[in-house]
Amino acid sequence: MGTSTIAGVVRATCSAIWMRLKASVLPHQTRQQWLDIAQGFLERAQFPNCIGALDGKHIRVKKPPNSGSQYYNYKQFFSVVLLALADTNYRFIIVDIGSYGSTADARIFRASRMGRWLQSNQLDVPQPANLPGSTGPPAPYVVVGDEGFALSSQLMRPFPRRGLDAKRRTFNYRLSRARRFVECAFSHISGGFSCRPSSWPPKMSMWLSRRV
């Protein structure tokens, strides 16, 4: 069977699987489901008012012709980026796939539908609520990311590592515990591939990433 025939079969099969399962695999979250996700982060990471852990994963690809350094990432290989928001069950909630490997996660997030939806309050995220044991003003529900992301009212990142006092060290520790769920989710999905995708072109990698 020829390469183009096999590629067509793979695309058709992945498309059929995606159309059949997308509503159950990546459904739009309700306000109650966001609250359930936040409860998971509180119980498992002791990080309140958190609705997801955000990070990017580089998917290795074959360098496309005439692409220059667009796909060449800081890890020194060619890739497209899978940006994902995950819960404490290692489940992807929202994904953005296909940005150039040379693009920083923060820039991808700002330009993605995920980032725009979060910024414009289109995700039906719950209203700010008091932190456990706090009598202070209500705090917004947020996603957590690493130092590569910009701090905002919707996204929390660690304090800079220099000159930390005890409270900030504790905050960074708990944020790191919350972030590990998306890192583990990437590890789980990476372990599901039995073949090496280093020779896949970007379009094929994006197809499979969207549908696996």
mmCIF file of C-alpha atoms in Angstrom, residues 17-176:
data_model
loop_
_atom_site.group_PDB
_atom_site.id
_atom_site.type_symbol
_atom_site.label_atom_id
_atom_site.label_comp_id
_atom_site.label_asym_id
_atom_site.label_seq_id
_atom_site.Cartn_x
_atom_site.Cartn_y
_atom_site.Cartn_z
ATOM 1 C CA ILE A 17 -12.932 9.085 15.685
ATOM 2 C CA TRP A 18 -12.716 12.801 16.486
ATOM 3 C CA MET A 19 -16.194 13.618 15.141
ATOM 4 C CA ARG A 20 -17.658 10.733 17.111
ATOM 5 C CA LEU A 21 -15.925 11.409 20.427
ATOM 6 C CA LYS A 22 -15.117 15.138 20.597
ATOM 7 C CA ALA A 23 -18.265 16.021 22.575
ATOM 8 C CA SER A 24 -17.324 13.567 25.324
ATOM 9 C CA VAL A 25 -13.525 13.966 25.177
ATOM 10 C CA LEU A 26 -13.331 17.790 25.091
ATOM 11 C CA PRO A 27 -16.763 19.082 26.117
ATOM 12 C CA HIS A 28 -17.489 22.690 26.983
ATOM 13 C CA GLN A 29 -17.334 22.987 30.776
ATOM 14 C CA THR A 30 -20.309 24.161 32.795
ATOM 15 C CA ARG A 31 -19.940 26.400 35.837
ATOM 16 C CA GLN A 32 -20.508 23.396 38.117
ATOM 17 C CA GLN A 33 -17.844 21.399 36.298
ATOM 18 C CA TRP A 34 -15.353 24.261 36.802
ATOM 19 C CA LEU A 35 -16.215 24.190 40.512
ATOM 20 C CA ASP A 36 -15.611 20.424 40.574
ATOM 21 C CA ILE A 37 -12.217 20.933 38.902
ATOM 22 C CA ALA A 38 -11.343 23.616 41.464
ATOM 23 C CA GLN A 39 -12.296 21.251 44.274
ATOM 24 C CA GLY A 40 -9.895 18.673 42.830
ATOM 25 C CA PHE A 41 -6.999 21.150 42.902
ATOM 26 C CA LEU A 42 -7.870 22.155 46.460
ATOM 27 C CA GLU A 43 -7.937 18.545 47.674
ATOM 28 C CA ARG A 44 -4.939 17.219 45.742
ATOM 29 C CA ALA A 45 -2.632 20.245 45.521
ATOM 30 C CA GLN A 46 -3.938 22.496 48.334
ATOM 31 C CA PHE A 47 -4.287 25.259 45.731
ATOM 32 C CA PRO A 48 -7.707 26.951 45.963
ATOM 33 C CA ASN A 49 -9.720 28.596 43.182
ATOM 34 C CA CYS A 50 -7.706 26.828 40.471
ATOM 35 C CA ILE A 51 -9.543 25.656 37.344
ATOM 36 C CA GLY A 52 -6.640 24.160 35.430
ATOM 37 C CA ALA A 53 -2.906 23.713 34.966
ATOM 38 C CA LEU A 54 -1.470 25.195 31.766
ATOM 39 C CA ASP A 55 1.654 24.206 29.847
ATOM 40 C CA GLY A 56 3.027 23.575 26.368
ATOM 41 C CA LYS A 57 4.423 20.385 24.852
ATOM 42 C CA HIS A 58 6.723 20.311 21.815
ATOM 43 C CA ILE A 59 5.729 17.656 19.268
ATOM 44 C CA ARG A 60 8.735 16.711 17.149
ATOM 45 C CA VAL A 61 8.236 17.095 13.386
ATOM 46 C CA LYS A 62 10.225 16.892 10.179
ATOM 47 C CA LYS A 63 11.453 20.307 9.082
ATOM 48 C CA PRO A 64 9.108 21.598 6.366
ATOM 49 C CA PRO A 65 10.740 22.879 3.176
ATOM 50 C CA ASN A 66 11.498 26.612 3.088
ATOM 51 C CA SER A 67 10.362 27.096 6.712
ATOM 52 C CA GLY A 68 13.592 28.633 7.994
ATOM 53 C CA SER A 69 13.755 28.546 11.783
ATOM 54 C CA GLN A 70 9.995 28.883 12.421
ATOM 55 C CA TYR A 71 9.656 25.342 13.734
ATOM 56 C CA TYR A 72 13.047 25.223 15.519
ATOM 57 C CA ASN A 73 12.572 25.385 19.288
ATOM 58 C CA TYR A 74 14.842 26.224 22.226
ATOM 59 C CA LYS A 75 15.395 22.488 22.808
ATOM 60 C CA GLN A 76 17.120 22.424 19.423
ATOM 61 C CA PHE A 77 14.735 20.343 17.349
ATOM 62 C CA PHE A 78 11.826 21.088 14.996
ATOM 63 C CA SER A 79 8.354 20.999 16.496
ATOM 64 C CA VAL A 80 4.806 22.229 16.698
ATOM 65 C CA VAL A 81 3.357 23.123 20.103
ATOM 66 C CA LEU A 82 0.496 21.465 21.947
ATOM 67 C CA LEU A 83 -0.736 23.985 24.546
ATOM 68 C CA ALA A 84 -3.097 22.368 27.021
ATOM 69 C CA LEU A 85 -5.114 23.052 30.144
ATOM 70 C CA ALA A 86 -5.480 19.975 32.375
ATOM 71 C CA ASP A 87 -7.355 19.017 35.540
ATOM 72 C CA THR A 88 -6.295 16.827 38.469
ATOM 73 C CA ASN A 89 -7.459 13.673 36.667
ATOM 74 C CA TYR A 90 -4.743 14.309 34.026
ATOM 75 C CA ARG A 91 -7.515 15.136 31.567
ATOM 76 C CA PHE A 92 -7.150 17.852 28.948
ATOM 77 C CA ILE A 93 -9.901 20.460 29.261
ATOM 78 C CA ILE A 94 -8.936 22.801 26.416
ATOM 79 C CA VAL A 95 -6.127 22.476 23.862
ATOM 80 C CA ASP A 96 -4.482 24.645 21.218
ATOM 81 C CA ILE A 97 -2.390 22.799 18.634
ATOM 82 C CA GLY A 98 -0.092 23.706 15.793
ATOM 83 C CA SER A 99 1.869 26.842 16.699
ATOM 84 C CA TYR A 100 5.465 27.098 15.521
ATOM 85 C CA GLY A 101 8.024 25.485 17.813
ATOM 86 C CA SER A 102 9.961 28.759 17.975
ATOM 87 C CA THR A 103 6.999 30.583 19.551
ATOM 88 C CA ALA A 104 6.977 31.037 23.341
ATOM 89 C CA ASP A 105 4.147 29.452 25.332
ATOM 90 C CA ALA A 106 3.020 32.839 26.656
ATOM 91 C CA ARG A 107 2.672 34.261 23.155
ATOM 92 C CA ILE A 108 0.774 31.189 21.978
ATOM 93 C CA PHE A 109 -1.569 31.472 24.951
ATOM 94 C CA ARG A 110 -2.300 35.167 24.298
ATOM 95 C CA ALA A 111 -3.122 34.483 20.647
ATOM 96 C CA SER A 112 -5.110 31.278 21.242
ATOM 97 C CA ARG A 113 -8.868 30.951 21.514
ATOM 98 C CA MET A 114 -8.280 29.549 24.980
ATOM 99 C CA GLY A 115 -6.529 32.717 26.094
ATOM 100 C CA ARG A 116 -9.083 35.010 24.459
ATOM 101 C CA TRP A 117 -11.993 33.082 25.949
ATOM 102 C CA LEU A 118 -10.472 33.245 29.409
ATOM 103 C CA GLN A 119 -9.608 36.935 29.088
ATOM 104 C CA SER A 120 -13.115 37.857 27.905
ATOM 105 C CA ASN A 121 -14.952 35.612 30.410
ATOM 106 C CA GLN A 122 -16.504 33.382 27.736
ATOM 107 C CA LEU A 123 -15.831 30.090 29.541
ATOM 108 C CA ASP A 124 -18.585 30.379 32.170
ATOM 109 C CA VAL A 125 -15.959 30.444 34.917
ATOM 110 C CA PRO A 126 -17.481 30.879 38.416
ATOM 111 C CA GLN A 127 -17.537 34.291 40.015
ATOM 112 C CA PRO A 128 -14.736 35.154 42.497
ATOM 113 C CA ALA A 129 -15.070 33.392 45.836
ATOM 114 C CA ASN A 130 -13.448 33.626 49.257
ATOM 115 C CA LEU A 131 -10.386 31.480 49.789
ATOM 116 C CA PRO A 132 -10.752 28.734 52.414
ATOM 117 C CA GLY A 133 -10.468 30.220 55.896
ATOM 118 C CA SER A 134 -10.231 33.760 54.532
ATOM 119 C CA THR A 135 -12.360 36.743 55.458
ATOM 120 C CA GLY A 136 -10.740 38.937 52.823
ATOM 121 C CA PRO A 137 -12.200 39.987 49.474
ATOM 122 C CA PRO A 138 -13.248 37.227 47.038
ATOM 123 C CA ALA A 139 -10.466 35.869 44.814
ATOM 124 C CA PRO A 140 -10.952 35.017 41.122
ATOM 125 C CA TYR A 141 -10.749 31.518 39.745
ATOM 126 C CA VAL A 142 -7.474 31.131 37.858
ATOM 127 C CA VAL A 143 -5.307 28.795 35.821
ATOM 128 C CA VAL A 144 -1.707 28.164 36.880
ATOM 129 C CA GLY A 145 1.391 28.216 34.681
ATOM 130 C CA ASP A 146 5.170 28.377 34.936
ATOM 131 C CA GLU A 147 7.495 31.396 34.823
ATOM 132 C CA GLY A 148 7.126 31.613 31.056
ATOM 133 C CA PHE A 149 3.584 32.956 31.326
ATOM 134 C CA ALA A 150 2.593 36.503 32.198
ATOM 135 C CA LEU A 151 0.818 37.170 35.483
ATOM 136 C CA SER A 152 -2.804 38.288 35.113
ATOM 137 C CA SER A 153 -6.102 38.163 36.966
ATOM 138 C CA GLN A 154 -6.835 34.881 35.134
ATOM 139 C CA LEU A 155 -3.380 33.261 35.388
ATOM 140 C CA MET A 156 -1.091 32.724 38.364
ATOM 141 C CA ARG A 157 2.636 32.055 38.001
ATOM 142 C CA PRO A 158 5.397 31.494 40.581
ATOM 143 C CA PHE A 159 7.153 34.311 42.392
ATOM 144 C CA PRO A 160 10.722 34.923 41.163
ATOM 145 C CA ARG A 161 13.028 32.533 42.999
ATOM 146 C CA ARG A 162 15.390 35.107 44.469
ATOM 147 C CA GLY A 163 14.698 36.599 47.903
ATOM 148 C CA LEU A 164 11.649 34.514 48.745
ATOM 149 C CA ASP A 165 10.185 34.646 52.235
ATOM 150 C CA ALA A 166 8.387 31.678 53.823
ATOM 151 C CA LYS A 167 4.939 32.626 52.497
ATOM 152 C CA ARG A 168 6.145 32.995 48.927
ATOM 153 C CA ARG A 169 8.078 29.737 49.078
ATOM 154 C CA THR A 170 4.918 27.990 50.264
ATOM 155 C CA PHE A 171 2.926 29.599 47.453
ATOM 156 C CA ASN A 172 5.476 28.479 44.849
ATOM 157 C CA TYR A 173 5.495 24.963 46.279
ATOM 158 C CA ARG A 174 1.723 24.652 46.079
ATOM 159 C CA LEU A 175 1.592 26.159 42.608
ATOM 160 C CA SER A 176 4.233 23.667 41.503
#
